[in-house]
Coordinates of C-alpha atoms in Angstrom, one line a residue:
M30 CA -23.6 -22.0 0.1
D31 CA -24.9 -25.3 -1.1
N32 CA -23.7 -27.6 1.7
W33 CA -23.7 -30.8 -0.4
A34 CA -21.8 -29.1 -3.2
E35 CA -19.3 -27.7 -0.7
V36 CA -18.8 -31.1 1.0
S37 CA -18.3 -32.9 -2.3
A38 CA -15.8 -30.4 -3.7
F39 CA -13.8 -30.3 -0.4
L40 CA -13.5 -34.1 -0.1
K41 CA -12.6 -34.5 -3.8
S42 CA -9.9 -31.7 -3.5
R43 CA -8.3 -33.3 -0.5
R44 CA -8.5 -36.8 -2.0
N45 CA -6.8 -35.6 -5.2
K46 CA -3.8 -34.3 -3.2
I47 CA -2.9 -37.7 -1.6
M48 CA -0.7 -39.9 -3.8
P49 CA -1.0 -43.7 -3.4
E50 CA 2.6 -43.9 -2.4
Q51 CA 1.9 -41.4 0.5
A52 CA -0.8 -43.7 1.7
G53 CA 1.4 -46.8 1.5
L54 CA -0.6 -48.3 -1.5
P55 CA 1.0 -50.1 -4.4
V56 CA 0.7 -48.5 -7.9
Y57 CA -0.1 -50.7 -10.9
G58 CA -0.1 -49.3 -14.4
Q59 CA -1.1 -45.8 -15.3
R60 CA -3.7 -44.0 -13.3
R61 CA -6.2 -41.8 -15.1
V62 CA -7.0 -39.5 -12.1
P63 CA -4.7 -37.7 -9.6
G64 CA -4.6 -38.8 -6.0
L65 CA -6.5 -41.6 -4.4
R66 CA -9.5 -43.4 -5.8
R67 CA -12.8 -43.4 -3.9
G68 CA -12.4 -47.1 -3.2
E69 CA -8.9 -46.6 -1.8
V70 CA -10.1 -43.8 0.6
A71 CA -13.0 -46.1 1.7
M72 CA -10.6 -49.0 2.4
L73 CA -8.1 -46.8 4.3
A74 CA -10.9 -45.1 6.3
G75 CA -12.6 -48.5 7.1
V76 CA -16.0 -47.8 5.5
S77 CA -17.7 -49.3 2.5
V78 CA -17.2 -47.8 -1.0
E79 CA -20.9 -47.2 -1.2
Y80 CA -20.9 -45.2 2.1
Y81 CA -17.9 -43.1 1.2
T82 CA -19.4 -42.4 -2.2
R83 CA -22.5 -41.1 -0.4
L84 CA -20.3 -38.8 1.7
E85 CA -18.3 -37.5 -1.3
R86 CA -21.5 -36.7 -3.1
G87 CA -22.1 -34.3 -0.2
N88 CA -24.4 -36.1 2.2
L89 CA -22.9 -35.9 5.6
A90 CA -26.2 -36.3 7.4
G91 CA -25.8 -38.6 10.4
V92 CA -22.1 -39.1 9.9
S93 CA -20.3 -40.1 13.2
D94 CA -17.3 -38.4 14.7
S95 CA -15.3 -41.7 14.4
V96 CA -15.9 -41.7 10.6
L97 CA -15.0 -38.0 10.4
D98 CA -11.8 -38.8 12.3
A99 CA -11.0 -41.7 10.0
L100 CA -11.5 -39.5 6.9
A101 CA -9.4 -36.8 8.4
Q102 CA -6.5 -39.2 9.1
T103 CA -6.8 -40.9 5.6
L104 CA -6.9 -37.6 3.8
R105 CA -4.1 -36.2 6.0
L106 CA -6.1 -33.1 7.0
D107 CA -4.4 -30.5 9.2
D108 CA -6.2 -29.1 12.3
T109 CA -7.9 -26.3 10.3
E110 CA -9.1 -28.7 7.6
R111 CA -10.4 -31.1 10.3
E112 CA -12.4 -28.3 11.9
H113 CA -13.7 -27.3 8.5
L114 CA -14.9 -30.8 7.8
S115 CA -16.6 -30.9 11.3
D116 CA -18.3 -27.5 10.5
L117 CA -19.6 -28.9 7.2
A118 CA -21.0 -32.0 9.0
R119 CA -22.5 -29.8 11.7
A120 CA -24.3 -27.7 9.1
A121 CA -25.6 -30.9 7.5
N122 CA -27.1 -32.1 10.8
T123 CA -28.5 -28.9 12.3
G124 CA -31.9 -29.2 10.7
Q125 CA -31.9 -25.4 10.2
A126 CA -34.2 -24.1 7.5
R127 CA -32.2 -23.5 4.4
V128 CA -33.0 -19.8 4.3
Q129 CA -30.2 -17.3 4.3
R130 CA -30.6 -14.6 6.9
R131 CA -29.0 -11.3 7.9
P132 CA -27.3 -11.8 11.3
K133 CA -27.6 -9.2 14.0
K134 CA -25.2 -6.4 13.4
A135 CA -22.1 -7.0 15.6
T136 CA -21.1 -4.3 18.0
V137 CA -17.7 -3.8 19.6
R138 CA -17.8 -3.6 23.4
P139 CA -16.5 -0.4 25.0
S140 CA -13.9 -2.4 27.0
V141 CA -12.5 -3.8 23.7
L142 CA -12.5 -0.3 22.1
R143 CA -10.5 1.0 25.1
L144 CA -8.1 -1.9 24.7
I145 CA -7.2 -1.2 21.1
E146 CA -7.2 2.5 21.6
G147 CA -4.7 2.1 24.4
L148 CA -2.2 0.4 22.1
H149 CA -0.6 3.7 20.9
D150 CA 2.5 2.2 19.2
Q151 CA 0.8 -1.0 17.8
P152 CA -1.8 -1.1 15.0
A153 CA -4.9 -2.9 16.3
Y154 CA -8.3 -3.5 15.0
V155 CA -11.5 -5.7 15.5
R156 CA -13.0 -7.6 12.5
N157 CA -16.0 -9.8 12.0
N158 CA -16.2 -13.1 10.2
R159 CA -16.6 -11.5 6.7
M160 CA -13.4 -9.5 7.3
D161 CA -15.1 -6.1 7.9
I162 CA -13.0 -3.9 10.2
L163 CA -15.5 -2.7 12.8
A164 CA -13.1 -0.7 15.0
A165 CA -9.5 0.3 14.6
N166 CA -7.0 2.5 16.5
P167 CA -5.4 5.5 14.7
L168 CA -2.3 3.6 13.9
A169 CA -4.2 0.7 12.3
R170 CA -6.2 3.2 10.2
A171 CA -3.0 4.8 9.1
L172 CA -1.4 1.5 8.2
H173 CA -4.5 0.5 6.1
C174 CA -5.2 4.1 4.9
Q175 CA -6.0 2.9 1.4
A176 CA -8.5 0.3 2.5
F177 CA -10.1 2.8 4.8
E178 CA -11.0 5.0 1.8
H179 CA -14.2 2.8 1.8
E180 CA -15.9 2.0 5.1
P181 CA -16.3 -0.5 6.5
A182 CA -12.8 -1.3 5.4
N183 CA -12.5 -4.9 4.2
P184 CA -9.1 -6.3 3.6
C185 CA -10.4 -9.0 1.3
Q186 CA -12.2 -6.5 -0.9
F187 CA -9.0 -4.4 -1.0
V188 CA -6.8 -7.3 -1.9
F189 CA -8.9 -8.5 -4.8
L190 CA -10.6 -5.3 -6.1
D191 CA -8.0 -2.6 -5.7
P192 CA -4.8 -2.8 -7.8
R193 CA -2.8 -0.9 -5.2
A194 CA -3.0 -4.0 -3.0
H195 CA -0.4 -5.7 -5.2
V196 CA 2.1 -3.0 -4.1
F197 CA 0.9 -2.6 -0.5
Y198 CA 1.1 -6.4 0.3
R199 CA 4.7 -7.4 -0.6
D200 CA 3.5 -11.1 -0.4
W201 CA 0.2 -10.5 -2.2
E202 CA -0.2 -14.1 -3.4
R203 CA 0.1 -15.5 0.1
V204 CA -2.2 -12.8 1.6
A205 CA -4.8 -13.5 -1.1
R206 CA -4.7 -17.2 -0.6
D207 CA -5.0 -16.9 3.2
G208 CA -7.8 -14.4 2.9
V209 CA -9.8 -16.8 0.7
G210 CA -9.1 -19.6 3.2
V211 CA -10.5 -17.5 6.0
L212 CA -13.7 -16.7 4.1
R213 CA -14.2 -20.4 3.3
V214 CA -13.9 -21.4 7.0
A215 CA -16.4 -18.6 7.9
A216 CA -18.8 -19.8 5.2
A217 CA -18.8 -23.3 6.6
K218 CA -19.4 -22.0 10.1
N219 CA -22.1 -19.6 9.0
P220 CA -23.9 -21.3 6.0
Y221 CA -26.9 -19.1 6.2
D222 CA -25.2 -15.7 6.6
R223 CA -26.5 -13.7 3.7
E224 CA -24.0 -10.8 4.0
L225 CA -21.0 -13.2 4.1
H226 CA -22.2 -15.0 1.0
D227 CA -23.0 -11.7 -0.7
L228 CA -19.3 -10.8 -0.2
I229 CA -18.1 -14.1 -1.6
G230 CA -20.5 -13.7 -4.6
E231 CA -19.2 -10.2 -5.3
L232 CA -15.6 -11.2 -5.2
S233 CA -16.2 -14.3 -7.3
T234 CA -18.0 -12.2 -9.9
R235 CA -15.4 -9.3 -10.0
S236 CA -12.1 -11.1 -9.5
D237 CA -10.7 -13.9 -11.5
A238 CA -8.0 -14.4 -8.9
F239 CA -10.5 -14.9 -6.2
R240 CA -12.6 -17.3 -8.2
T241 CA -9.5 -19.4 -9.0
L242 CA -8.4 -19.5 -5.3
W243 CA -11.9 -20.2 -4.1
G244 CA -12.1 -23.2 -6.4
A245 CA -9.0 -24.7 -4.7
H246 CA -11.1 -25.3 -1.5
D247 CA -8.2 -24.5 0.8
V248 CA -8.9 -23.3 4.3
H249 CA -7.0 -21.0 6.7
V250 CA -7.3 -19.4 10.1
Y251 CA -5.4 -16.3 11.3
T252 CA -3.5 -16.8 14.5
E253 CA 0.0 -15.4 14.3
G254 CA 2.5 -14.7 11.6
T255 CA 4.5 -12.0 9.8
K256 CA 3.2 -9.7 7.1
R257 CA 5.3 -7.4 4.8
F258 CA 3.9 -4.1 3.7
R259 CA 5.0 -1.3 1.4
H260 CA 3.2 1.7 2.8
P261 CA 2.6 4.7 0.5
V262 CA 4.0 7.1 3.1
V263 CA 6.6 5.3 5.3
G264 CA 7.8 2.6 2.9
D265 CA 8.6 -1.0 3.8
L266 CA 7.4 -2.6 7.1
E267 CA 7.7 -6.2 8.4
L268 CA 5.2 -6.7 11.2
V269 CA 4.3 -9.6 13.4
H270 CA 0.6 -10.1 13.9
E271 CA -1.4 -11.9 16.5
S272 CA -5.2 -12.6 16.0
L273 CA -7.4 -13.6 19.0
D274 CA -11.0 -14.5 19.0
L275 CA -13.1 -12.5 21.4
P276 CA -14.9 -14.8 24.0
G277 CA -18.6 -14.0 24.1
D278 CA -18.5 -12.1 20.8
T279 CA -19.1 -14.8 18.2
G280 CA -17.3 -14.1 14.9
L281 CA -15.3 -11.2 16.2
S282 CA -11.5 -11.2 16.7
V283 CA -8.8 -8.7 17.5
T284 CA -5.7 -8.4 15.4
V285 CA -2.6 -6.6 16.7
Y286 CA 0.6 -5.8 14.8
S287 CA 4.0 -5.2 16.4
A288 CA 7.6 -4.7 15.5
D289 CA 10.8 -5.6 17.3
P290 CA 12.3 -2.6 19.1
G291 CA 15.3 -0.9 17.4
T292 CA 14.4 -2.3 13.9
P293 CA 13.8 -0.2 10.8
T294 CA 10.1 -1.2 11.0
A295 CA 9.8 0.1 14.6
D296 CA 11.2 3.4 13.3
A297 CA 8.7 3.4 10.4
L298 CA 5.8 2.8 12.9
K299 CA 6.9 5.9 14.8
L300 CA 6.9 7.9 11.6
L301 CA 3.5 6.4 10.7
A302 CA 2.1 7.4 14.1
S303 CA 3.4 11.0 13.6
W304 CA 1.8 11.1 10.1
A305 CA -1.5 9.8 11.5
A306 CA -1.5 12.4 14.2
T307 CA -0.9 15.1 11.6
Q308 CA -3.7 13.7 9.4
N309 CA -6.1 13.6 12.4
Q310 CA -5.3 17.3 13.3
A311 CA -5.9 18.4 9.7
E312 CA -9.3 16.5 9.7
A313 CA -10.3 18.1 13.0
A314 CA -9.4 21.5 11.8
A315 CA -11.4 21.0 8.6
Q316 CA -14.5 19.9 10.5
S317 CA -14.1 22.9 12.8
D318 CA -14.1 25.2 9.8
T319 CA -17.2 23.7 8.4
Q320 CA -19.0 24.1 11.7
H321 CA -18.3 27.8 11.8

């Protein structure tokens, strides 16, 4: 990822979203561009037009935290957007060689594997920063059975490259937008991660929808929320999810889905668990036959 191009596009996209009226500025005549002008952002942030122009051209080298805070306030950035801007500034000031590298392959600690395996009635999995699912309990594999036809399963690849995803995710547009936002955050935090940028390049090449959403420069992080699924075996589910970063395992997080007791979704999860057990037994029997 070209850091200067990313910084420039992000600042422009945020500036274009703020109307003068929102910033308390008078409007005279017809404006040729949406949002605030560069000079207006500079005035509101307390910097010179020349300095802000340099920043919006992508050069964040040496920018102070106070200027970043002023920009964040002026552009009305939320917490995720503020952190994203800080990541972009950090990348501009690290002095790292601009050579993309393959990171060490992440491994899931045995204690974390035991944790997700112990959640018998809740789908749970561990993913890395490029959305690869590195480990999953049987119920999570059953929930995402279509994505797991290719391993490592990657929900973003499934969302944008498999037409079945439009049925599986009942709120496909939101899921797609959030997934792109997660990848953009990861790209700013890991500007020299070759595998991450290979994934972004693949999706940009093969999916018009991804390319359009990527161009919006929106960012997102998974914490908690609700997702609605239409599973090919058990039908509709509405699951609450929690995502937690793993301390000491940079870039890895655990996602756990759950359903309120006594709800149709809870009953569907029980049915899904039964189906998963049947599938596992059939696979084990098939493997046993091939060995004999």
